[in-house]
Amino acid sequence: EADIYQTPRYLVIGTGKKITLECSQTMGHDKMYWYQQDPGMELHLIHYSYGVNSTEKGDLSSESTVSRIRTEHFPLTLESARPSHTSQYLCASSLRIPYNSPLHFGNGTRLTVT
Amino acid sequence: AQTVTQSQPEMSVQEAETVTLSCTYDTSESDYYLFWYKQPPSRQMILVIRQEAYKQQNATENRFSVNFQKAAKSFSLKISDSQLGDAAMYFCAQSQGAQKLVFGQGTRLTINP
C-alpha cells in the first residue's frame, strides 16, 4: 500500500504549458526527493529536501522547481514544458535518521509533452 | 565521488532456479549503506534488502541474500527459487551518512516459466 501519493499518474500536455506534479506522503518523513527516469533506465536525482523550507538541486540539471512549505507535500513545477521533459517522474521520501532508512517511492507520473 | 555500477543490463533465469545480480561501487568512506531496490513493471519501486558496511554478516531476507565483499567493493544480490513475481528492474544503491542515495544503472531480470 502506498503511503506516498503522486498525481496525476499520466499527463499529456502541449509545449509551453505550465505543469505541477503533486507528491504527498503521510509518514511524516523529513526527506523527500524527485527522480527522473526514462522507461527501464537509471534514476537521476533532480531535487531533494531535508525538511520544510529546505530544497536542493540534484545531480541532473533540470528546468523544474520545487517547494516544501509543508512536511507532507513536495510539488514539482515546470514553468514551460518541452518535449525534452517527456519522462517518468518518481517522488520518494525517507526518514532523516537513521541514515540507512529506505526510500519509499510513489507510483510515478508519466509525462508526455507534445 | 560515489559511483555505483551494474554491469548486467539484462539477466534471465528459469523459474525455481537461482540468479545473482552484480553491483560494484566506489567510495572513499569506511562507513556507508548499500541497498537493492526492485521496480516491477508499472509498479512502485520497493526496497528488497539493505546492508550496513560495518556489518560483516551478509544480509538475508527470505529468498534474497547479498554477498558483500567490502575490500572488493562488491555487493551482489542472490535470488533463490526464482518466482515469476521476481521479474523486475533491480537497482543497486549506496549512501554515506546523511548524503543522498546514488543508484546504479539497473538490471532487468526476466523469469522464464
PDB file of C-alpha atoms in Angstrom:
ATOM      1  CA  GLU A   1       0.000   0.000   0.000  1.00  0.00           C
ATOM      2  CA  ALA A   2       1.265   3.432  -0.915  1.00  0.00           C
ATOM      3  CA  ASP A   3       1.836   5.974   1.798  1.00  0.00           C
ATOM      4  CA  ILE A   4       3.258   8.327  -0.768  1.00  0.00           C
ATOM      5  CA  TYR A   5       0.962   9.570  -3.481  1.00  0.00           C
ATOM      6  CA  GLN A   6       1.698  11.122  -6.836  1.00  0.00           C
ATOM      7  CA  THR A   7      -0.816  12.797  -9.111  1.00  0.00           C
ATOM      8  CA  PRO A   8      -1.503  12.703 -11.929  1.00  0.00           C
ATOM      9  CA  ARG A   9      -0.491   9.180 -12.878  1.00  0.00           C
ATOM     10  CA  TYR A  10      -0.311  10.083 -16.564  1.00  0.00           C
ATOM     11  CA  LEU A  11      -0.184  13.526 -18.180  1.00  0.00           C
ATOM     12  CA  VAL A  12      -0.086  14.539 -21.834  1.00  0.00           C
ATOM     13  CA  ILE A  13       0.410  18.234 -22.355  1.00  0.00           C
ATOM     14  CA  GLY A  14       1.406  20.640 -25.095  1.00  0.00           C
ATOM     15  CA  THR A  15       4.673  22.515 -25.387  1.00  0.00           C
ATOM     16  CA  GLY A  16       4.869  25.727 -23.399  1.00  0.00           C
ATOM     17  CA  LYS A  17       2.308  24.803 -20.756  1.00  0.00           C
ATOM     18  CA  LYS A  18       2.988  25.170 -17.061  1.00  0.00           C
ATOM     19  CA  ILE A  19       2.508  21.993 -15.064  1.00  0.00           C
ATOM     20  CA  THR A  20       2.776  20.937 -11.442  1.00  0.00           C
ATOM     21  CA  LEU A  21       3.341  17.335 -10.420  1.00  0.00           C
ATOM     22  CA  GLU A  22       1.987  16.608  -6.974  1.00  0.00           C
ATOM     23  CA  CYS A  23       3.590  14.435  -4.317  1.00  0.00           C
ATOM     24  CA  SER A  24       2.304  13.866  -0.799  1.00  0.00           C
ATOM     25  CA  GLN A  25       3.323  11.468   1.953  1.00  0.00           C
ATOM     26  CA  THR A  26       1.580  10.569   5.171  1.00  0.00           C
ATOM     27  CA  MET A  27       4.553   9.060   7.007  1.00  0.00           C
ATOM     28  CA  GLY A  28       5.947  12.285   8.486  1.00  0.00           C
ATOM     29  CA  HIS A  29       9.222  11.823   6.628  1.00  0.00           C
ATOM     30  CA  ASP A  30      11.616  14.770   6.666  1.00  0.00           C
ATOM     31  CA  LYS A  31      13.453  13.882   3.475  1.00  0.00           C
ATOM     32  CA  MET A  32      11.791  13.971   0.076  1.00  0.00           C
ATOM     33  CA  TYR A  33      13.160  13.522  -3.424  1.00  0.00           C
ATOM     34  CA  TRP A  34      12.274  13.852  -7.090  1.00  0.00           C
ATOM     35  CA  TYR A  35      13.851  11.497  -9.589  1.00  0.00           C
ATOM     36  CA  GLN A  36      13.586  11.500 -13.375  1.00  0.00           C
ATOM     37  CA  GLN A  37      13.614   8.098 -15.036  1.00  0.00           C
ATOM     38  CA  ASP A  38      13.253   7.186 -18.694  1.00  0.00           C
ATOM     39  CA  PRO A  39      11.497   3.795 -19.057  1.00  0.00           C
ATOM     40  CA  GLY A  40      13.753   0.937 -17.994  1.00  0.00           C
ATOM     41  CA  MET A  41      16.656   3.248 -17.356  1.00  0.00           C
ATOM     42  CA  GLU A  42      18.529   4.560 -14.334  1.00  0.00           C
ATOM     43  CA  LEU A  43      17.195   7.149 -11.920  1.00  0.00           C
ATOM     44  CA  HIS A  44      18.505  10.708 -11.942  1.00  0.00           C
ATOM     45  CA  LEU A  45      18.040  12.868  -8.854  1.00  0.00           C
ATOM     46  CA  ILE A  46      16.705  16.288  -9.830  1.00  0.00           C
ATOM     47  CA  HIS A  47      15.613  17.796  -6.491  1.00  0.00           C
ATOM     48  CA  TYR A  48      15.603  16.916  -2.824  1.00  0.00           C
ATOM     49  CA  SER A  49      14.591  18.370   0.501  1.00  0.00           C
ATOM     50  CA  TYR A  50      15.670  17.684   4.079  1.00  0.00           C
ATOM     51  CA  GLY A  51      12.627  19.372   5.597  1.00  0.00           C
ATOM     52  CA  VAL A  52      10.291  22.342   5.479  1.00  0.00           C
ATOM     53  CA  ASN A  53      11.772  25.319   3.609  1.00  0.00           C
ATOM     54  CA  SER A  54      14.749  23.211   2.523  1.00  0.00           C
ATOM     55  CA  THR A  55      15.252  22.442  -1.180  1.00  0.00           C
ATOM     56  CA  GLU A  56      18.357  21.457  -3.103  1.00  0.00           C
ATOM     57  CA  LYS A  57      19.144  20.706  -6.724  1.00  0.00           C
ATOM     58  CA  GLY A  58      20.179  17.176  -7.529  1.00  0.00           C
ATOM     59  CA  ASP A  59      22.742  15.723  -9.886  1.00  0.00           C
ATOM     60  CA  LEU A  60      20.762  16.145 -13.087  1.00  0.00           C
ATOM     61  CA  SER A  61      20.290  19.668 -14.356  1.00  0.00           C
ATOM     62  CA  SER A  62      16.600  20.389 -14.526  1.00  0.00           C
ATOM     63  CA  GLU A  63      14.453  23.327 -15.558  1.00  0.00           C
ATOM     64  CA  SER A  64      11.924  22.407 -12.893  1.00  0.00           C
ATOM     65  CA  THR A  65      11.473  23.940  -9.459  1.00  0.00           C
ATOM     66  CA  VAL A  66      10.197  22.543  -6.166  1.00  0.00           C
ATOM     67  CA  SER A  67       8.835  23.875  -2.913  1.00  0.00           C
ATOM     68  CA  ARG A  68       8.491  22.421   0.592  1.00  0.00           C
ATOM     69  CA  ILE A  69       6.063  24.517   2.575  1.00  0.00           C
ATOM     70  CA  ARG A  70       4.608  21.557   4.461  1.00  0.00           C
ATOM     71  CA  THR A  71       6.347  18.382   5.579  1.00  0.00           C
ATOM     72  CA  GLU A  72       3.959  16.127   3.699  1.00  0.00           C
ATOM     73  CA  HIS A  73       3.899  17.993   0.380  1.00  0.00           C
ATOM     74  CA  PHE A  74       6.677  18.354  -2.240  1.00  0.00           C
ATOM     75  CA  PRO A  75       5.328  19.548  -5.591  1.00  0.00           C
ATOM     76  CA  LEU A  76       7.452  19.860  -8.727  1.00  0.00           C
ATOM     77  CA  THR A  77       6.700  22.603 -11.264  1.00  0.00           C
ATOM     78  CA  LEU A  78       7.701  23.029 -14.879  1.00  0.00           C
ATOM     79  CA  GLU A  79       7.083  26.625 -15.961  1.00  0.00           C
ATOM     80  CA  SER A  80       7.199  25.833 -19.680  1.00  0.00           C
ATOM     81  CA  ALA A  81       7.034  22.200 -20.709  1.00  0.00           C
ATOM     82  CA  ARG A  82       9.115  20.990 -23.662  1.00  0.00           C
ATOM     83  CA  PRO A  83       9.266  17.620 -25.482  1.00  0.00           C
ATOM     84  CA  SER A  84      12.655  17.002 -23.805  1.00  0.00           C
ATOM     85  CA  HIS A  85      10.786  16.882 -20.473  1.00  0.00           C
ATOM     86  CA  THR A  86       8.968  13.731 -21.583  1.00  0.00           C
ATOM     87  CA  SER A  87       9.864  11.124 -18.971  1.00  0.00           C
ATOM     88  CA  GLN A  88       8.691   9.427 -15.802  1.00  0.00           C
ATOM     89  CA  TYR A  89       8.991  11.408 -12.571  1.00  0.00           C
ATOM     90  CA  LEU A  90       9.299   9.498  -9.297  1.00  0.00           C
ATOM     91  CA  CYS A  91       8.787  11.052  -5.887  1.00  0.00           C
ATOM     92  CA  ALA A  92      10.265   9.417  -2.786  1.00  0.00           C
ATOM     93  CA  SER A  93      10.579  10.083   0.920  1.00  0.00           C
ATOM     94  CA  SER A  94      12.576   8.773   3.858  1.00  0.00           C
ATOM     95  CA  LEU A  95      13.367   9.392   7.484  1.00  0.00           C
ATOM     96  CA  ARG A  96      16.309  11.668   8.151  1.00  0.00           C
ATOM     97  CA  ILE A  97      17.631   9.293  10.826  1.00  0.00           C
ATOM     98  CA  PRO A  98      18.745   6.524  10.864  1.00  0.00           C
ATOM     99  CA  TYR A  99      20.946   7.017   7.831  1.00  0.00           C
ATOM    100  CA  ASN A 100      20.079   3.617   6.415  1.00  0.00           C
ATOM    101  CA  SER A 101      16.370   4.426   6.272  1.00  0.00           C
ATOM    102  CA  PRO A 102      14.971   3.158   2.987  1.00  0.00           C
ATOM    103  CA  LEU A 103      13.292   5.338   0.412  1.00  0.00           C
ATOM    104  CA  HIS A 104       9.558   4.958  -0.080  1.00  0.00           C
ATOM    105  CA  PHE A 105       8.553   5.633  -3.662  1.00  0.00           C
ATOM    106  CA  GLY A 106       5.335   6.812  -5.218  1.00  0.00           C
ATOM    107  CA  ASN A 107       3.807   5.245  -8.321  1.00  0.00           C
ATOM    108  CA  GLY A 108       5.302   7.921 -10.533  1.00  0.00           C
ATOM    109  CA  THR A 109       3.922  10.406 -13.046  1.00  0.00           C
ATOM    110  CA  ARG A 110       4.472   9.575 -16.687  1.00  0.00           C
ATOM    111  CA  LEU A 111       4.698  12.901 -18.524  1.00  0.00           C
ATOM    112  CA  THR A 112       4.442  13.315 -22.285  1.00  0.00           C
ATOM    113  CA  VAL A 113       4.975  16.733 -23.817  1.00  0.00           C
ATOM    114  CA  THR A 114       3.784  17.047 -27.394  1.00  0.00           C
TER     115      THR A 114
ATOM    116  CA  ALA B   1      32.528  10.944  -5.628  1.00  0.00           C
ATOM    117  CA  GLN B   2      30.280   7.965  -5.149  1.00  0.00           C
ATOM    118  CA  THR B   3      29.628   5.725  -8.138  1.00  0.00           C
ATOM    119  CA  VAL B   4      27.568   2.571  -8.426  1.00  0.00           C
ATOM    120  CA  THR B   5      27.957   0.210 -11.403  1.00  0.00           C
ATOM    121  CA  GLN B   6      25.694  -2.613 -12.505  1.00  0.00           C
ATOM    122  CA  SER B   7      27.407  -4.341 -15.408  1.00  0.00           C
ATOM    123  CA  GLN B   8      24.491  -6.581 -16.392  1.00  0.00           C
ATOM    124  CA  PRO B   9      21.789  -4.635 -18.258  1.00  0.00           C
ATOM    125  CA  GLU B  10      19.680  -7.785 -18.562  1.00  0.00           C
ATOM    126  CA  MET B  11      19.558 -11.195 -16.907  1.00  0.00           C
ATOM    127  CA  SER B  12      17.223 -14.136 -17.257  1.00  0.00           C
ATOM    128  CA  VAL B  13      16.667 -17.243 -15.167  1.00  0.00           C
ATOM    129  CA  GLN B  14      14.412 -20.261 -15.189  1.00  0.00           C
ATOM    130  CA  GLU B  15      11.668 -20.320 -12.623  1.00  0.00           C
ATOM    131  CA  ALA B  16      12.820 -22.002  -9.378  1.00  0.00           C
ATOM    132  CA  GLU B  17      16.488 -21.504 -10.240  1.00  0.00           C
ATOM    133  CA  THR B  18      18.969 -19.158  -8.569  1.00  0.00           C
ATOM    134  CA  VAL B  19      20.289 -15.953 -10.094  1.00  0.00           C
ATOM    135  CA  THR B  20      22.925 -13.462  -8.979  1.00  0.00           C
ATOM    136  CA  LEU B  21      22.899  -9.791  -9.909  1.00  0.00           C
ATOM    137  CA  SER B  22      26.189  -7.916  -9.736  1.00  0.00           C
ATOM    138  CA  CYS B  23      26.948  -4.500  -8.311  1.00  0.00           C
ATOM    139  CA  THR B  24      30.189  -2.679  -7.645  1.00  0.00           C
ATOM    140  CA  TYR B  25      30.646   0.714  -6.092  1.00  0.00           C
ATOM    141  CA  ASP B  26      33.339   3.218  -5.372  1.00  0.00           C
ATOM    142  CA  THR B  27      33.670   5.241  -2.206  1.00  0.00           C
ATOM    143  CA  SER B  28      36.418   6.654  -0.054  1.00  0.00           C
ATOM    144  CA  GLU B  29      34.377   6.264   3.123  1.00  0.00           C
ATOM    145  CA  SER B  30      34.579   3.330   5.507  1.00  0.00           C
ATOM    146  CA  ASP B  31      31.038   3.618   6.819  1.00  0.00           C
ATOM    147  CA  TYR B  32      28.175   3.562   4.339  1.00  0.00           C
ATOM    148  CA  TYR B  33      24.992   1.729   3.417  1.00  0.00           C
ATOM    149  CA  LEU B  34      24.065  -0.442   0.467  1.00  0.00           C
ATOM    150  CA  PHE B  35      20.628  -1.260  -0.873  1.00  0.00           C
ATOM    151  CA  TRP B  36      18.883  -3.283  -3.543  1.00  0.00           C
ATOM    152  CA  TYR B  37      15.589  -1.923  -4.854  1.00  0.00           C
ATOM    153  CA  LYS B  38      13.095  -3.686  -7.111  1.00  0.00           C
ATOM    154  CA  GLN B  39      10.917  -1.923  -9.685  1.00  0.00           C
ATOM    155  CA  PRO B  40       8.237  -4.234 -11.157  1.00  0.00           C
ATOM    156  CA  PRO B  41       6.659  -3.172 -14.468  1.00  0.00           C
ATOM    157  CA  SER B  42       4.321  -0.212 -13.926  1.00  0.00           C
ATOM    158  CA  ARG B  43       4.528  -0.589 -10.169  1.00  0.00           C
ATOM    159  CA  GLN B  44       6.211   1.134  -7.249  1.00  0.00           C
ATOM    160  CA  MET B  45       9.881   0.725  -6.535  1.00  0.00           C
ATOM    161  CA  ILE B  46      10.374  -1.091  -3.249  1.00  0.00           C
ATOM    162  CA  LEU B  47      13.293  -1.991  -1.016  1.00  0.00           C
ATOM    163  CA  VAL B  48      14.470  -5.587  -1.320  1.00  0.00           C
ATOM    164  CA  ILE B  49      17.376  -5.710   1.101  1.00  0.00           C
ATOM    165  CA  ARG B  50      19.951  -3.452   2.761  1.00  0.00           C
ATOM    166  CA  GLN B  51      23.401  -3.833   4.271  1.00  0.00           C
ATOM    167  CA  GLU B  52      25.434  -1.686   6.620  1.00  0.00           C
ATOM    168  CA  ALA B  53      29.116  -1.581   5.656  1.00  0.00           C
ATOM    169  CA  TYR B  54      30.261  -2.053   9.252  1.00  0.00           C
ATOM    170  CA  LYS B  55      28.449  -5.387   9.464  1.00  0.00           C
ATOM    171  CA  GLN B  56      30.445  -8.358   8.228  1.00  0.00           C
ATOM    172  CA  GLN B  57      27.475 -10.696   8.126  1.00  0.00           C
ATOM    173  CA  ASN B  58      25.655 -10.754   4.803  1.00  0.00           C
ATOM    174  CA  ALA B  59      22.041  -9.584   4.947  1.00  0.00           C
ATOM    175  CA  THR B  60      19.273 -12.067   4.168  1.00  0.00           C
ATOM    176  CA  GLU B  61      15.560 -11.577   3.565  1.00  0.00           C
ATOM    177  CA  ASN B  62      13.773 -14.840   2.811  1.00  0.00           C
ATOM    178  CA  ARG B  63      14.828 -15.855  -0.736  1.00  0.00           C
ATOM    179  CA  PHE B  64      17.009 -12.770  -1.169  1.00  0.00           C
ATOM    180  CA  SER B  65      20.568 -12.575   0.121  1.00  0.00           C
ATOM    181  CA  VAL B  66      23.629 -10.499  -0.594  1.00  0.00           C
ATOM    182  CA  ASN B  67      27.301 -11.240  -0.986  1.00  0.00           C
ATOM    183  CA  PHE B  68      29.022  -8.177   0.456  1.00  0.00           C
ATOM    184  CA  GLN B  69      32.745  -8.001  -0.259  1.00  0.00           C
ATOM    185  CA  LYS B  70      33.920  -4.769   1.326  1.00  0.00           C
ATOM    186  CA  ALA B  71      37.528  -4.938   0.159  1.00  0.00           C
ATOM    187  CA  ALA B  72      36.437  -5.582  -3.411  1.00  0.00           C
ATOM    188  CA  LYS B  73      33.618  -3.020  -3.132  1.00  0.00           C
ATOM    189  CA  SER B  74      31.176  -5.572  -4.427  1.00  0.00           C
ATOM    190  CA  PHE B  75      27.544  -6.077  -3.394  1.00  0.00           C
ATOM    191  CA  SER B  76      25.771  -8.794  -5.364  1.00  0.00           C
ATOM    192  CA  LEU B  77      22.175  -9.921  -4.899  1.00  0.00           C
ATOM    193  CA  LYS B  78      21.256 -13.591  -4.966  1.00  0.00           C
ATOM    194  CA  ILE B  79      17.677 -14.625  -5.589  1.00  0.00           C
ATOM    195  CA  SER B  80      16.963 -18.248  -4.744  1.00  0.00           C
ATOM    196  CA  ASP B  81      13.989 -20.266  -6.011  1.00  0.00           C
ATOM    197  CA  SER B  82      13.124 -17.555  -8.534  1.00  0.00           C
ATOM    198  CA  GLN B  83       9.433 -16.832  -8.969  1.00  0.00           C
ATOM    199  CA  LEU B  84       7.528 -15.154 -11.779  1.00  0.00           C
ATOM    200  CA  GLY B  85       6.814 -12.238  -9.459  1.00  0.00           C
ATOM    201  CA  ASP B  86      10.530 -11.543  -9.187  1.00  0.00           C
ATOM    202  CA  ALA B  87      10.573 -10.201 -12.741  1.00  0.00           C
ATOM    203  CA  ALA B  88      11.512  -6.521 -12.467  1.00  0.00           C
ATOM    204  CA  MET B  89      14.245  -3.933 -12.807  1.00  0.00           C
ATOM    205  CA  TYR B  90      16.690  -4.223  -9.917  1.00  0.00           C
ATOM    206  CA  PHE B  91      18.697  -1.219  -8.784  1.00  0.00           C
ATOM    207  CA  CYS B  92      21.721  -1.260  -6.528  1.00  0.00           C
ATOM    208  CA  ALA B  93      22.247   1.903  -4.460  1.00  0.00           C
ATOM    209  CA  GLN B  94      24.702   3.343  -1.963  1.00  0.00           C
ATOM    210  CA  SER B  95      24.557   6.146   0.575  1.00  0.00           C
ATOM    211  CA  GLN B  96      27.010   7.661   3.045  1.00  0.00           C
ATOM    212  CA  GLY B  97      25.831   9.202   6.281  1.00  0.00           C
ATOM    213  CA  ALA B  98      23.285  11.912   5.642  1.00  0.00           C
ATOM    214  CA  GLN B  99      24.225  12.185   1.975  1.00  0.00           C
ATOM    215  CA  LYS B 100      21.862  11.325  -0.800  1.00  0.00           C
ATOM    216  CA  LEU B 101      21.467   7.898  -2.323  1.00  0.00           C
ATOM    217  CA  VAL B 102      23.319   7.038  -5.540  1.00  0.00           C
ATOM    218  CA  PHE B 103      21.739   4.432  -7.846  1.00  0.00           C
ATOM    219  CA  GLY B 104      23.265   2.095 -10.388  1.00  0.00           C
ATOM    220  CA  GLN B 105      22.043   1.759 -13.964  1.00  0.00           C
ATOM    221  CA  GLY B 106      19.715  -1.143 -13.202  1.00  0.00           C
ATOM    222  CA  THR B 107      19.442  -4.791 -14.294  1.00  0.00           C
ATOM    223  CA  ARG B 108      16.299  -6.082 -15.970  1.00  0.00           C
ATOM    224  CA  LEU B 109      15.520  -9.569 -14.659  1.00  0.00           C
ATOM    225  CA  THR B 110      13.321 -11.914 -16.681  1.00  0.00           C
ATOM    226  CA  ILE B 111      11.936 -15.135 -15.204  1.00  0.00           C
ATOM    227  CA  ASN B 112      11.313 -17.897 -17.717  1.00  0.00           C
ATOM    228  CA  PRO B 113       8.448 -20.269 -16.798  1.00  0.00           C
TER     229      PRO B 113
END
